[in-house]
Amino acid sequence: MLEYIGFFDIWATVIARFWPVWLSLAVILGASYHFRRSLSLYGRLFDSRIGMVGLVIVLFWILTAIFADIVAVFDPLQQFAMLKRKAPGVIDAETGQALLFGADNLGRDLFSRMVHGSRFVLVIAPAATLFAFIVGITIGLPAGYYGGKIDAFMSFLANLVLAFPVILLFYLLVTPGIRETPIPIAMAGFFFIFPIIFFGVLFYSRYATRPGLLAVQLAGTFLVGGWLYSGLVFNADPLGIITLAPNELNIFASVVFVNSPTVFRIVRGITMDIKTRDYVAAAQTRGENAWYIMLWEILPNARGPLIVDACLRIGYTTILLGTLGFFGLGLAPESPDWGSMINQTRAFIRIVPTIALPPTLALAMFVLGLNLLADGLREQSLKD
Amino acid sequence: MLQFILRRLAVMIVTMICLTLVVFYLVNLEPNLKKLALEQNNNRMTEEAVESWLEKEGYRRPLLERYAEWIGNAATGDFGQSTRFRKPVDEVLGPRIGYTGTLMFWVMITMVPTALLIGVLAGMREGSKTDRSLSVVSIASTATPEYVSGILFTVLFASWLGVLKGVSKAGGIDFNNFALPVMTMAIYGMGYIARMTRASMAEVMTAQYIRTARLKGLSFRAQVLRHALRNALIAPFTVIMLQFPWLLTGVVIVEKLFNYKGFGWTLVEAADNNDIDLLLSCSLVSVVVVLLTQLISDIGYAYLNPRIRVS
């Protein structure tokens, strides 16, 4: 006979399991609150209630991803043949530990899978957003600044990608078949070269007159960039720190591909607005290089809306990754990411109504947190 | 104006050609063709059998030649043969688009008025308690994708309360099996429109002519209904039109979730089985929807707001 623990025991244990998260949360929030006056936009977040709630939720999931091994009770892939589709709180006879949120259709612990699922999202979503931003900024700045033919061509390309229904694009780009072709590597190779170009131009446009400093910076950029590039694109990191499975690379590159046209449009719009300002005219009169103006005059002044959009976009990417899991695209079947979990358990909600709740609520909560954070940031950045 | 529309139509056609070319290239990649051959015959075919089948069916001819042929046929209304359903594509796709149209219609009918109401109520008194709580509601709704809210609603209404059905059959539509898909889609889209409406309403409420109306001694009700509302609803119009492309993705998720056999379901079937002609037509339909709604939103915007002149 299977034994269960009660409702309150479940939640008490869940809260207790998260102890490293609570502890670090308290330390981070305490420290940030204490130094909030010297933390500019981030510090002012503490004046907005909505922003605070968002920040706490987002930090909670970041810390959960970091401490996943401590928080989780079982290995996310371990299957308990006896406990398939059991309700929350069922006790595993061997270890005496409870499966806090129940077991899925293969008898895996839903709580541990949910906790480990945060890792996949929190690695891919922010990284893909960052790459999409660098690509969008590198193309969007000259398009907005120069206008004319470059702009028309780039905008046409961006609209082309945006006219595609996202789901169809993923069905075409993220399949096992595609991984037999060089397309994912070519795509990744194309997009991941942008950060190197971006930082190269960034340093060159400012420090071209100081060759000593420039040499150090460029050497650093190419060294770090080349290291990341070989690790990410060719999965051949000489140090063996960065590895990306072919299917993850495929997903990563596709997500960057889908997101960068939108970022491009935003950056282009902001650039067209900012280039009419007086400080840009002043820089032009000084005879500054066009790239210097774009990267060192326009970009820093566009950071407010870009930070807000980055928050929203990480949430949107999370939803996108969930969609991929939901359609069973590109991810390993046993992968504990939230979208795949939803897809695998949703057929059983008639038998065990709670079976699909952990990943759905986790995903909704994380995205909600990001949205609230973006709202708080927007509110605070408008106060300037 | 006419010139503007013509130019946009020309861009539309170029976009359609580029996009279908990309789709055509991707579905004709070697692994996809092999998958198609195995799916069409039996899964234990030898390499030679696959090769000879592909040769026989004409998949080995040059890509551009076949693409030109497809475009030529499509221009005359022949969209080819679906390999998955073994029927002409227009016979498969026609009714499916109709089913999805019904779904979209009900989604729009419920989503748009609710969203506008929430937006106007929140925006007419910026910063008030109503505004704050409605804003949180709309943020929460945009943060809950269909595959999350759909499952939550199914658990809540179908499993626990037992009032609505978690599956809906295309064709036989009644409230019980249609409420959940419509609700799921409407709620995800609602938040965004509501936020745009709120922003627009809040801006209008600070305008000079509202101050004049207030100084004339008009009641708050008259200020909002007679003066603010009409101007505040121009901006959301664009947003509502631009929701259609997004609805397409939502349709795919919701139709899979509730097993509603419409356009989205067909797209998934076509993509899963590498049904080349059907997939091309699906992408054509979605691209037309996206571009047409953009065009309508631009024209409508200029029409609604005489201060904007299209150039």
PDB file of N, CA, C and O in Angstrom, chain B residues 183-211:
ATOM      1  N   MET B 183     -11.684  30.813 -25.102  1.00  0.00           N
ATOM      2  CA  MET B 183     -11.250  31.500 -23.899  1.00  0.00           C
ATOM      3  C   MET B 183      -9.722  31.530 -23.816  1.00  0.00           C
ATOM      4  O   MET B 183      -9.117  32.560 -23.527  1.00  0.00           O
ATOM      5  N   THR B 184      -9.115  30.373 -24.094  1.00  0.00           N
ATOM      6  CA  THR B 184      -7.665  30.267 -24.011  1.00  0.00           C
ATOM      7  C   THR B 184      -6.981  31.269 -24.924  1.00  0.00           C
ATOM      8  O   THR B 184      -6.064  31.979 -24.517  1.00  0.00           O
ATOM      9  N   MET B 185      -7.456  31.340 -26.170  1.00  0.00           N
ATOM     10  CA  MET B 185      -6.807  32.247 -27.111  1.00  0.00           C
ATOM     11  C   MET B 185      -7.101  33.690 -26.771  1.00  0.00           C
ATOM     12  O   MET B 185      -6.228  34.546 -26.829  1.00  0.00           O
ATOM     13  N   ALA B 186      -8.361  33.950 -26.415  1.00  0.00           N
ATOM     14  CA  ALA B 186      -8.762  35.337 -26.170  1.00  0.00           C
ATOM     15  C   ALA B 186      -7.979  35.920 -25.005  1.00  0.00           C
ATOM     16  O   ALA B 186      -7.546  37.065 -25.057  1.00  0.00           O
ATOM     17  N   ILE B 187      -7.772  35.124 -23.959  1.00  0.00           N
ATOM     18  CA  ILE B 187      -7.135  35.684 -22.766  1.00  0.00           C
ATOM     19  C   ILE B 187      -5.669  36.023 -23.017  1.00  0.00           C
ATOM     20  O   ILE B 187      -5.177  37.043 -22.545  1.00  0.00           O
ATOM     21  N   TYR B 188      -4.972  35.203 -23.802  1.00  0.00           N
ATOM     22  CA  TYR B 188      -3.563  35.519 -24.055  1.00  0.00           C
ATOM     23  C   TYR B 188      -3.424  36.813 -24.848  1.00  0.00           C
ATOM     24  O   TYR B 188      -2.521  37.608 -24.600  1.00  0.00           O
ATOM     25  N   GLY B 189      -4.308  37.021 -25.823  1.00  0.00           N
ATOM     26  CA  GLY B 189      -4.184  38.210 -26.658  1.00  0.00           C
ATOM     27  C   GLY B 189      -4.720  39.473 -26.007  1.00  0.00           C
ATOM     28  O   GLY B 189      -4.307  40.581 -26.331  1.00  0.00           O
ATOM     29  N   MET B 190      -5.652  39.263 -25.070  1.00  0.00           N
ATOM     30  CA  MET B 190      -6.368  40.390 -24.486  1.00  0.00           C
ATOM     31  C   MET B 190      -5.446  41.395 -23.802  1.00  0.00           C
ATOM     32  O   MET B 190      -5.577  42.594 -23.986  1.00  0.00           O
ATOM     33  N   GLY B 191      -4.523  40.875 -22.998  1.00  0.00           N
ATOM     34  CA  GLY B 191      -3.687  41.733 -22.181  1.00  0.00           C
ATOM     35  C   GLY B 191      -2.950  42.780 -23.001  1.00  0.00           C
ATOM     36  O   GLY B 191      -2.891  43.951 -22.634  1.00  0.00           O
ATOM     37  N   TYR B 192      -2.432  42.368 -24.139  1.00  0.00           N
ATOM     38  CA  TYR B 192      -1.639  43.272 -24.968  1.00  0.00           C
ATOM     39  C   TYR B 192      -2.494  44.418 -25.501  1.00  0.00           C
ATOM     40  O   TYR B 192      -2.125  45.590 -25.386  1.00  0.00           O
ATOM     41  N   ILE B 193      -3.657  44.060 -26.066  1.00  0.00           N
ATOM     42  CA  ILE B 193      -4.552  45.101 -26.584  1.00  0.00           C
ATOM     43  C   ILE B 193      -4.980  46.030 -25.456  1.00  0.00           C
ATOM     44  O   ILE B 193      -5.002  47.258 -25.607  1.00  0.00           O
ATOM     45  N   ALA B 194      -5.286  45.430 -24.294  1.00  0.00           N
ATOM     46  CA  ALA B 194      -5.744  46.245 -23.172  1.00  0.00           C
ATOM     47  C   ALA B 194      -4.667  47.243 -22.762  1.00  0.00           C
ATOM     48  O   ALA B 194      -4.962  48.410 -22.497  1.00  0.00           O
ATOM     49  N   ARG B 195      -3.421  46.806 -22.748  1.00  0.00           N
ATOM     50  CA  ARG B 195      -2.337  47.716 -22.343  1.00  0.00           C
ATOM     51  C   ARG B 195      -2.155  48.847 -23.335  1.00  0.00           C
ATOM     52  O   ARG B 195      -1.904  49.992 -22.961  1.00  0.00           O
ATOM     53  N   MET B 196      -2.259  48.527 -24.627  1.00  0.00           N
ATOM     54  CA  MET B 196      -2.140  49.571 -25.647  1.00  0.00           C
ATOM     55  C   MET B 196      -3.288  50.568 -25.524  1.00  0.00           C
ATOM     56  O   MET B 196      -3.098  51.784 -25.629  1.00  0.00           O
ATOM     57  N   THR B 197      -4.508  50.039 -25.326  1.00  0.00           N
ATOM     58  CA  THR B 197      -5.666  50.916 -25.167  1.00  0.00           C
ATOM     59  C   THR B 197      -5.495  51.813 -23.951  1.00  0.00           C
ATOM     60  O   THR B 197      -5.791  53.005 -23.997  1.00  0.00           O
ATOM     61  N   ARG B 198      -5.002  51.230 -22.878  1.00  0.00           N
ATOM     62  CA  ARG B 198      -4.807  52.004 -21.652  1.00  0.00           C
ATOM     63  C   ARG B 198      -3.840  53.159 -21.901  1.00  0.00           C
ATOM     64  O   ARG B 198      -4.112  54.295 -21.524  1.00  0.00           O
ATOM     65  N   ALA B 199      -2.707  52.843 -22.558  1.00  0.00           N
ATOM     66  CA  ALA B 199      -1.718  53.883 -22.817  1.00  0.00           C
ATOM     67  C   ALA B 199      -2.318  55.000 -23.655  1.00  0.00           C
ATOM     68  O   ALA B 199      -2.147  56.191 -23.363  1.00  0.00           O
ATOM     69  N   SER B 200      -3.070  54.600 -24.688  1.00  0.00           N
ATOM     70  CA  SER B 200      -3.655  55.582 -25.586  1.00  0.00           C
ATOM     71  C   SER B 200      -4.707  56.424 -24.860  1.00  0.00           C
ATOM     72  O   SER B 200      -4.770  57.645 -24.993  1.00  0.00           O
ATOM     73  N   MET B 201      -5.520  55.764 -24.063  1.00  0.00           N
ATOM     74  CA  MET B 201      -6.578  56.452 -23.306  1.00  0.00           C
ATOM     75  C   MET B 201      -5.963  57.431 -22.313  1.00  0.00           C
ATOM     76  O   MET B 201      -6.400  58.577 -22.191  1.00  0.00           O
ATOM     77  N   ALA B 202      -4.907  56.963 -21.606  1.00  0.00           N
ATOM     78  CA  ALA B 202      -4.277  57.819 -20.610  1.00  0.00           C
ATOM     79  C   ALA B 202      -3.708  59.071 -21.270  1.00  0.00           C
ATOM     80  O   ALA B 202      -3.766  60.172 -20.715  1.00  0.00           O
ATOM     81  N   GLU B 203      -3.172  58.917 -22.494  1.00  0.00           N
ATOM     82  CA  GLU B 203      -2.601  60.060 -23.195  1.00  0.00           C
ATOM     83  C   GLU B 203      -3.693  61.038 -23.595  1.00  0.00           C
ATOM     84  O   GLU B 203      -3.575  62.245 -23.400  1.00  0.00           O
ATOM     85  N   VAL B 204      -4.794  60.493 -24.128  1.00  0.00           N
ATOM     86  CA  VAL B 204      -5.894  61.355 -24.560  1.00  0.00           C
ATOM     87  C   VAL B 204      -6.477  62.131 -23.384  1.00  0.00           C
ATOM     88  O   VAL B 204      -6.824  63.302 -23.507  1.00  0.00           O
ATOM     89  N   MET B 205      -6.553  61.493 -22.208  1.00  0.00           N
ATOM     90  CA  MET B 205      -7.175  62.160 -21.056  1.00  0.00           C
ATOM     91  C   MET B 205      -6.387  63.388 -20.601  1.00  0.00           C
ATOM     92  O   MET B 205      -6.922  64.225 -19.882  1.00  0.00           O
ATOM     93  N   THR B 206      -5.115  63.488 -21.007  1.00  0.00           N
ATOM     94  CA  THR B 206      -4.355  64.676 -20.634  1.00  0.00           C
ATOM     95  C   THR B 206      -4.377  65.731 -21.742  1.00  0.00           C
ATOM     96  O   THR B 206      -3.721  66.761 -21.619  1.00  0.00           O
ATOM     97  N   ALA B 207      -5.125  65.473 -22.826  1.00  0.00           N
ATOM     98  CA  ALA B 207      -5.113  66.397 -23.968  1.00  0.00           C
ATOM     99  C   ALA B 207      -5.877  67.682 -23.649  1.00  0.00           C
ATOM    100  O   ALA B 207      -6.697  67.730 -22.738  1.00  0.00           O
ATOM    101  N   GLN B 208      -5.592  68.703 -24.449  1.00  0.00           N
ATOM    102  CA  GLN B 208      -6.212  70.025 -24.242  1.00  0.00           C
ATOM    103  C   GLN B 208      -7.731  69.978 -24.338  1.00  0.00           C
ATOM    104  O   GLN B 208      -8.437  70.588 -23.549  1.00  0.00           O
ATOM    105  N   TYR B 209      -8.230  69.238 -25.326  1.00  0.00           N
ATOM    106  CA  TYR B 209      -9.681  69.301 -25.535  1.00  0.00           C
ATOM    107  C   TYR B 209     -10.455  68.605 -24.423  1.00  0.00           C
ATOM    108  O   TYR B 209     -11.614  68.904 -24.196  1.00  0.00           O
ATOM    109  N   ILE B 210      -9.791  67.694 -23.711  1.00  0.00           N
ATOM    110  CA  ILE B 210     -10.473  67.085 -22.559  1.00  0.00           C
ATOM    111  C   ILE B 210     -10.515  68.092 -21.421  1.00  0.00           C
ATOM    112  O   ILE B 210     -11.511  68.215 -20.706  1.00  0.00           O
ATOM    113  N   ARG B 211      -9.434  68.888 -21.308  1.00  0.00           N
ATOM    114  CA  ARG B 211      -9.433  69.922 -20.270  1.00  0.00           C
ATOM    115  C   ARG B 211     -10.540  70.930 -20.553  1.00  0.00           C
ATOM    116  O   ARG B 211     -11.270  71.350 -19.656  1.00  0.00           O
TER     117      ARG B 211
END
